[in-house]
mmCIF file of C-alpha atoms and ligand atoms in Angstrom:
data_model
loop_
_atom_site.group_PDB
_atom_site.id
_atom_site.type_symbol
_atom_site.label_atom_id
_atom_site.label_comp_id
_atom_site.label_asym_id
_atom_site.label_seq_id
_atom_site.Cartn_x
_atom_site.Cartn_y
_atom_site.Cartn_z
ATOM 1 C CA MET A 271 -5.278 17.653 6.013
ATOM 2 C CA ASP A 272 -6.947 19.035 2.248
ATOM 3 C CA ALA A 273 -6.066 20.901 -0.861
ATOM 4 C CA ALA A 274 -6.765 24.407 0.643
ATOM 5 C CA ASP A 275 -4.110 23.267 3.679
ATOM 6 C CA MET A 276 -1.525 22.935 0.888
ATOM 7 C CA GLY A 277 -1.124 25.583 -1.070
ATOM 8 C CA ARG A 278 1.034 26.243 -3.164
ATOM 9 C CA ASP A 279 2.899 23.069 -2.018
ATOM 10 C CA LEU A 280 0.281 21.227 -4.340
ATOM 11 C CA SER A 281 0.639 21.094 -8.030
ATOM 12 C CA ASN A 282 -2.365 18.413 -8.793
ATOM 13 C CA VAL A 283 -4.818 15.753 -7.197
ATOM 14 C CA LEU A 284 -4.389 12.500 -9.304
ATOM 15 C CA ILE A 285 -6.589 10.458 -7.486
ATOM 16 C CA SER A 286 -9.713 12.556 -5.670
ATOM 17 C CA GLU A 287 -10.968 11.278 -1.856
ATOM 18 C CA ASP A 288 -14.579 10.087 -3.920
ATOM 19 C CA GLU A 289 -12.450 8.336 -5.978
ATOM 20 C CA LEU A 290 -9.979 6.436 -3.601
ATOM 21 C CA GLN A 291 -13.895 5.418 -1.671
ATOM 22 C CA THR A 292 -15.976 4.072 -4.530
ATOM 23 C CA LYS A 293 -12.569 2.005 -5.306
ATOM 24 C CA ILE A 294 -11.869 0.691 -2.153
ATOM 25 C CA LYS A 295 -15.451 0.092 -1.840
ATOM 26 C CA GLU A 296 -15.360 -2.045 -5.204
ATOM 27 C CA LEU A 297 -11.620 -4.125 -4.025
ATOM 28 C CA ALA A 298 -14.069 -4.938 -0.718
ATOM 29 C CA GLY A 299 -16.655 -6.217 -2.701
ATOM 30 C CA GLN A 300 -14.074 -8.439 -4.346
ATOM 31 C CA ILE A 301 -12.282 -9.703 -1.358
ATOM 32 C CA ASP A 302 -15.197 -10.605 0.373
ATOM 33 C CA ALA A 303 -16.314 -12.372 -2.454
ATOM 34 C CA ASP A 304 -13.284 -14.369 -2.999
ATOM 35 C CA TYR A 305 -13.096 -14.929 0.770
ATOM 36 C CA ALA A 306 -16.149 -15.867 1.657
ATOM 37 C CA GLY A 307 -16.410 -18.644 4.641
ATOM 38 C CA LYS A 308 -12.608 -17.905 5.036
ATOM 39 C CA ASP A 309 -10.462 -17.252 7.983
ATOM 40 C CA LEU A 310 -8.579 -14.022 6.312
ATOM 41 C CA LEU A 311 -5.382 -12.122 7.521
ATOM 42 C CA ILE A 312 -4.875 -9.016 6.239
ATOM 43 C CA VAL A 313 -1.398 -7.987 6.729
ATOM 44 C CA GLY A 314 -0.766 -3.666 6.359
ATOM 45 C CA VAL A 315 3.100 -2.934 5.571
ATOM 46 C CA LEU A 316 3.846 0.545 7.625
ATOM 47 C CA LYS A 317 3.802 3.202 7.233
ATOM 48 C CA GLY A 318 2.097 4.146 3.913
ATOM 49 C CA ALA A 319 -0.629 1.628 4.609
ATOM 50 C CA VAL A 320 -2.174 2.524 7.450
ATOM 51 C CA MET A 321 -5.068 4.370 5.597
ATOM 52 C CA ILE A 322 -5.749 1.700 2.931
ATOM 53 C CA MET A 323 -6.087 -0.702 5.829
ATOM 54 C CA ALA A 324 -8.441 1.449 7.510
ATOM 55 C CA ASP A 325 -10.778 2.203 4.757
ATOM 56 C CA LEU A 326 -10.490 -1.116 3.337
ATOM 57 C CA ALA A 327 -11.064 -3.058 6.651
ATOM 58 C CA ARG A 328 -14.023 -1.093 7.562
ATOM 59 C CA ALA A 329 -15.792 -1.390 3.995
ATOM 60 C CA LEU A 330 -14.934 -5.444 4.206
ATOM 61 C CA HIS A 331 -18.316 -7.279 5.012
ATOM 62 C CA ILE A 332 -16.338 -10.266 6.200
ATOM 63 C CA PRO A 333 -14.460 -10.378 9.271
ATOM 64 C CA VAL A 334 -11.222 -10.025 9.235
ATOM 65 C CA GLN A 335 -7.859 -10.557 11.223
ATOM 66 C CA MET A 336 -5.476 -7.177 10.795
ATOM 67 C CA ASP A 337 -1.457 -7.611 11.274
ATOM 68 C CA TRP A 338 1.321 -5.466 10.459
ATOM 69 C CA MET A 339 4.743 -5.618 9.438
ATOM 70 C CA ALA A 340 7.144 -3.041 9.117
ATOM 71 C CA VAL A 341 10.181 -3.041 6.646
ATOM 72 C CA SER A 342 13.057 -1.131 5.057
ATOM 73 C CA SER A 343 14.851 -1.341 2.141
ATOM 74 C CA TYR A 344 18.663 -1.326 2.429
ATOM 75 C CA GLY A 345 20.863 1.407 1.108
ATOM 76 C CA ALA A 346 20.563 5.466 0.524
ATOM 77 C CA GLY A 347 18.449 7.044 -1.626
ATOM 78 C CA THR A 348 14.515 6.959 -2.410
ATOM 79 C CA LYS A 349 14.996 3.380 -4.687
ATOM 80 C CA SER A 350 14.216 0.217 -3.435
ATOM 81 C CA SER A 351 17.516 -1.971 -3.223
ATOM 82 C CA GLY A 352 15.067 -5.018 -3.657
ATOM 83 C CA VAL A 353 17.491 -6.166 0.308
ATOM 84 C CA VAL A 354 14.910 -5.813 2.501
ATOM 85 C CA ARG A 355 14.631 -5.377 6.557
ATOM 86 C CA VAL A 356 12.286 -6.321 8.564
ATOM 87 C CA LEU A 357 11.268 -3.850 11.581
ATOM 88 C CA LYS A 358 8.650 -5.165 13.191
ATOM 89 C CA ASP A 359 7.525 -8.637 12.225
ATOM 90 C CA LEU A 360 3.577 -10.179 12.442
ATOM 91 C CA ASP A 361 2.528 -11.020 15.987
ATOM 92 C CA THR A 362 0.673 -13.643 14.350
ATOM 93 C CA ASP A 363 1.726 -16.981 12.904
ATOM 94 C CA ILE A 364 0.695 -17.555 9.439
ATOM 95 C CA ALA A 365 1.271 -21.143 8.592
ATOM 96 C CA ASN A 366 -2.021 -22.643 7.304
ATOM 97 C CA ARG A 367 -3.455 -19.171 7.230
ATOM 98 C CA HIS A 368 -5.189 -17.130 4.259
ATOM 99 C CA VAL A 369 -2.896 -13.949 4.344
ATOM 100 C CA LEU A 370 -3.485 -10.576 2.246
ATOM 101 C CA VAL A 371 -0.678 -8.575 2.114
ATOM 102 C CA VAL A 372 -1.927 -4.972 1.538
ATOM 103 C CA GLU A 373 -0.065 -2.021 0.434
ATOM 104 C CA ASP A 374 0.016 1.574 -0.580
ATOM 105 C CA ILE A 375 2.212 1.388 -3.724
ATOM 106 C CA ILE A 376 4.217 -0.686 -5.687
ATOM 107 C CA ASP A 377 7.086 1.260 -7.508
ATOM 108 C CA SER A 378 9.485 -1.038 -8.271
ATOM 109 C CA GLY A 379 8.126 -3.855 -6.745
ATOM 110 C CA LEU A 380 10.849 -5.074 -5.091
ATOM 111 C CA THR A 381 9.637 -4.672 -1.205
ATOM 112 C CA LEU A 382 6.446 -7.089 -2.432
ATOM 113 C CA SER A 383 8.242 -9.619 -4.283
ATOM 114 C CA TRP A 384 10.873 -9.878 -1.503
ATOM 115 C CA LEU A 385 7.403 -9.963 1.107
ATOM 116 C CA LEU A 386 5.986 -12.675 -0.750
ATOM 117 C CA ASN A 387 8.688 -14.869 -0.924
ATOM 118 C CA ASN A 388 9.438 -13.990 3.007
ATOM 119 C CA LEU A 389 5.216 -15.013 3.798
ATOM 120 C CA GLN A 390 5.432 -18.016 1.274
ATOM 121 C CA SER A 391 8.399 -19.907 3.383
ATOM 122 C CA ARG A 392 5.823 -19.523 6.256
ATOM 123 C CA ASN A 393 3.655 -21.640 4.418
ATOM 124 C CA PRO A 394 0.015 -20.023 4.600
ATOM 125 C CA ALA A 395 -2.734 -21.448 3.105
ATOM 126 C CA SER A 396 -2.732 -18.235 0.844
ATOM 127 C CA ALA A 397 -0.858 -15.175 0.396
ATOM 128 C CA GLU A 398 -2.425 -12.411 -1.902
ATOM 129 C CA ILE A 399 -1.631 -9.055 -2.317
ATOM 130 C CA CYS A 400 -3.978 -5.767 -2.557
ATOM 131 C CA ALA A 401 -2.246 -2.558 -3.529
ATOM 132 C CA LEU A 402 -3.655 0.642 -4.055
ATOM 133 C CA LEU A 403 -1.455 2.156 -6.684
ATOM 134 C CA ARG A 404 0.987 0.447 -8.569
ATOM 135 C CA LYS A 405 3.223 2.285 -10.927
ATOM 136 C CA PRO A 406 4.598 1.326 -14.551
ATOM 137 C CA ASP A 407 8.007 -0.239 -13.643
ATOM 138 C CA ALA A 408 6.353 -2.596 -11.077
ATOM 139 C CA VAL A 409 4.811 -4.403 -14.366
ATOM 140 C CA LYS A 410 8.475 -5.668 -15.074
ATOM 141 C CA VAL A 411 8.365 -7.804 -11.313
ATOM 142 C CA PRO A 412 6.801 -11.372 -11.780
ATOM 143 C CA ILE A 413 4.303 -10.991 -9.055
ATOM 144 C CA ASP A 414 0.759 -11.500 -9.221
ATOM 145 C CA VAL A 415 -0.642 -8.794 -7.935
ATOM 146 C CA LYS A 416 -4.504 -10.080 -7.354
ATOM 147 C CA TYR A 417 -6.395 -6.735 -6.835
ATOM 148 C CA VAL A 418 -5.187 -3.549 -7.464
ATOM 149 C CA GLY A 419 -6.170 -0.647 -7.221
ATOM 150 C CA PHE A 420 -5.200 2.193 -10.235
ATOM 151 C CA ASP A 421 -2.147 1.875 -12.288
ATOM 152 C CA ILE A 422 -0.847 5.507 -11.815
ATOM 153 C CA PRO A 423 2.005 6.989 -14.270
ATOM 154 C CA SER A 424 5.454 7.093 -13.114
ATOM 155 C CA GLU A 425 4.533 10.278 -11.061
ATOM 156 C CA PHE A 426 6.082 11.164 -7.255
ATOM 157 C CA VAL A 427 2.661 11.304 -5.101
ATOM 158 C CA ILE A 428 2.088 12.020 -1.912
ATOM 159 C CA GLY A 429 -1.093 11.562 0.691
ATOM 160 C CA TYR A 430 -3.481 8.681 1.605
ATOM 161 C CA GLY A 431 -0.581 7.174 3.638
ATOM 162 C CA LEU A 432 2.286 8.606 0.944
ATOM 163 C CA ASP A 433 4.607 10.577 2.345
ATOM 164 C CA TYR A 434 7.461 13.185 1.099
ATOM 165 C CA ALA A 435 10.202 13.324 4.208
ATOM 166 C CA GLU A 436 7.138 11.992 6.828
ATOM 167 C CA ARG A 437 4.726 14.640 5.196
ATOM 168 C CA TYR A 438 1.668 14.478 3.989
ATOM 169 C CA ARG A 439 0.574 11.197 4.590
ATOM 170 C CA ASN A 440 -2.647 13.047 6.374
ATOM 171 C CA LEU A 441 -4.090 13.953 2.751
ATOM 172 C CA PRO A 442 -7.864 12.433 1.947
ATOM 173 C CA PHE A 443 -6.298 12.052 -1.783
ATOM 174 C CA ILE A 444 -3.222 11.413 -3.633
ATOM 175 C CA GLY A 445 -1.342 14.267 -5.278
ATOM 176 C CA THR A 446 1.655 15.575 -6.777
ATOM 177 C CA LEU A 447 3.920 17.951 -5.254
ATOM 178 C CA ALA A 448 4.939 20.974 -6.778
ATOM 179 C CA PRO A 449 8.490 21.071 -7.770
ATOM 180 C CA HIS A 450 9.402 23.921 -5.305
ATOM 181 C CA VAL A 451 8.936 21.580 -2.480
ATOM 182 C CA TYR A 452 11.633 18.745 -3.467
ATOM 183 C CA GLY A 453 13.836 21.464 -4.499
ATOM 184 C CA GLY A 454 13.261 22.012 -8.032
ATOM 185 C CA GLU A 455 11.552 25.051 -9.869
HETATM 186 C C1 PRP B 508 6.611 2.326 -0.113
HETATM 187 C C2 PRP B 508 5.309 1.500 -0.617
HETATM 188 C C3 PRP B 508 6.296 0.064 -0.422
HETATM 189 C C4 PRP B 508 7.371 0.169 -0.991
HETATM 190 C C5 PRP B 508 7.268 0.445 -2.886
HETATM 191 O O1 PRP B 508 7.596 2.213 1.083
HETATM 192 O O2 PRP B 508 4.883 1.568 1.184
HETATM 193 O O3 PRP B 508 6.498 -0.687 1.061
HETATM 194 O O4 PRP B 508 7.748 2.019 -0.900
HETATM 195 O O5 PRP B 508 8.795 0.363 -3.181
HETATM 196 P P1 PRP B 508 9.049 -0.525 -4.567
HETATM 197 O O6 PRP B 508 7.832 -1.281 -4.698
HETATM 198 O O7 PRP B 508 10.121 0.128 -5.229
HETATM 199 O O8 PRP B 508 9.524 -1.665 -3.459
HETATM 200 P P2 PRP B 508 8.693 3.584 2.196
HETATM 201 O O9 PRP B 508 9.862 2.358 2.058
HETATM 202 O O10 PRP B 508 8.569 4.449 1.332
HETATM 203 O O11 PRP B 508 8.251 3.259 3.485
HETATM 204 P P3 PRP B 508 6.511 3.756 4.275
HETATM 205 O O12 PRP B 508 5.457 2.662 3.758
HETATM 206 O O13 PRP B 508 6.932 4.000 5.418
HETATM 207 O O14 PRP B 508 6.552 5.529 3.483
#
């Protein structure tokens, strides 16, 4: 799926496919250097992180293992509540392992804050975060994000794993939706 397939539903391309892929190679280079000689498990948070996990893993030169978690915020609406339910846990025991959580976006920061605490309680050798996108509110939550792709404005973004009502995840870029899609003018 690309911009032409979106027609009038696309408002703006915020981060192009080229910009994403260049940034992912840069992040992979940092991760390669930081974890050289170490055994690394990368953990993707479903479903949004599928694209970044797939591209990041292929851009890395170090061998990694891959695992997945699925979590869901309690409560209605689109905002995180900070209370998280684990829908799918890791298949892997992470005690004494180096873990890197890979996320598509940090918005309020509440999901990752909870997730990192949860993983820390399993006594990993280390637990760090790589987030492709970070919104301004996330800065207010005291979590240390080791790798950030792009700091973006507080807009509703879609594409490259990010959805609106489960659609648009399969766009190769990050974009914004035209207001008519979600009921605006
Ligand atoms: C998104 C994203 C993060 C979370 C970030 O997931 O992938 O997990 O929201 O929000 P926060 O920083 O405000 O907590 P979402 O719940 O939309 O699920 P999805 O990945 O399946 O689309």
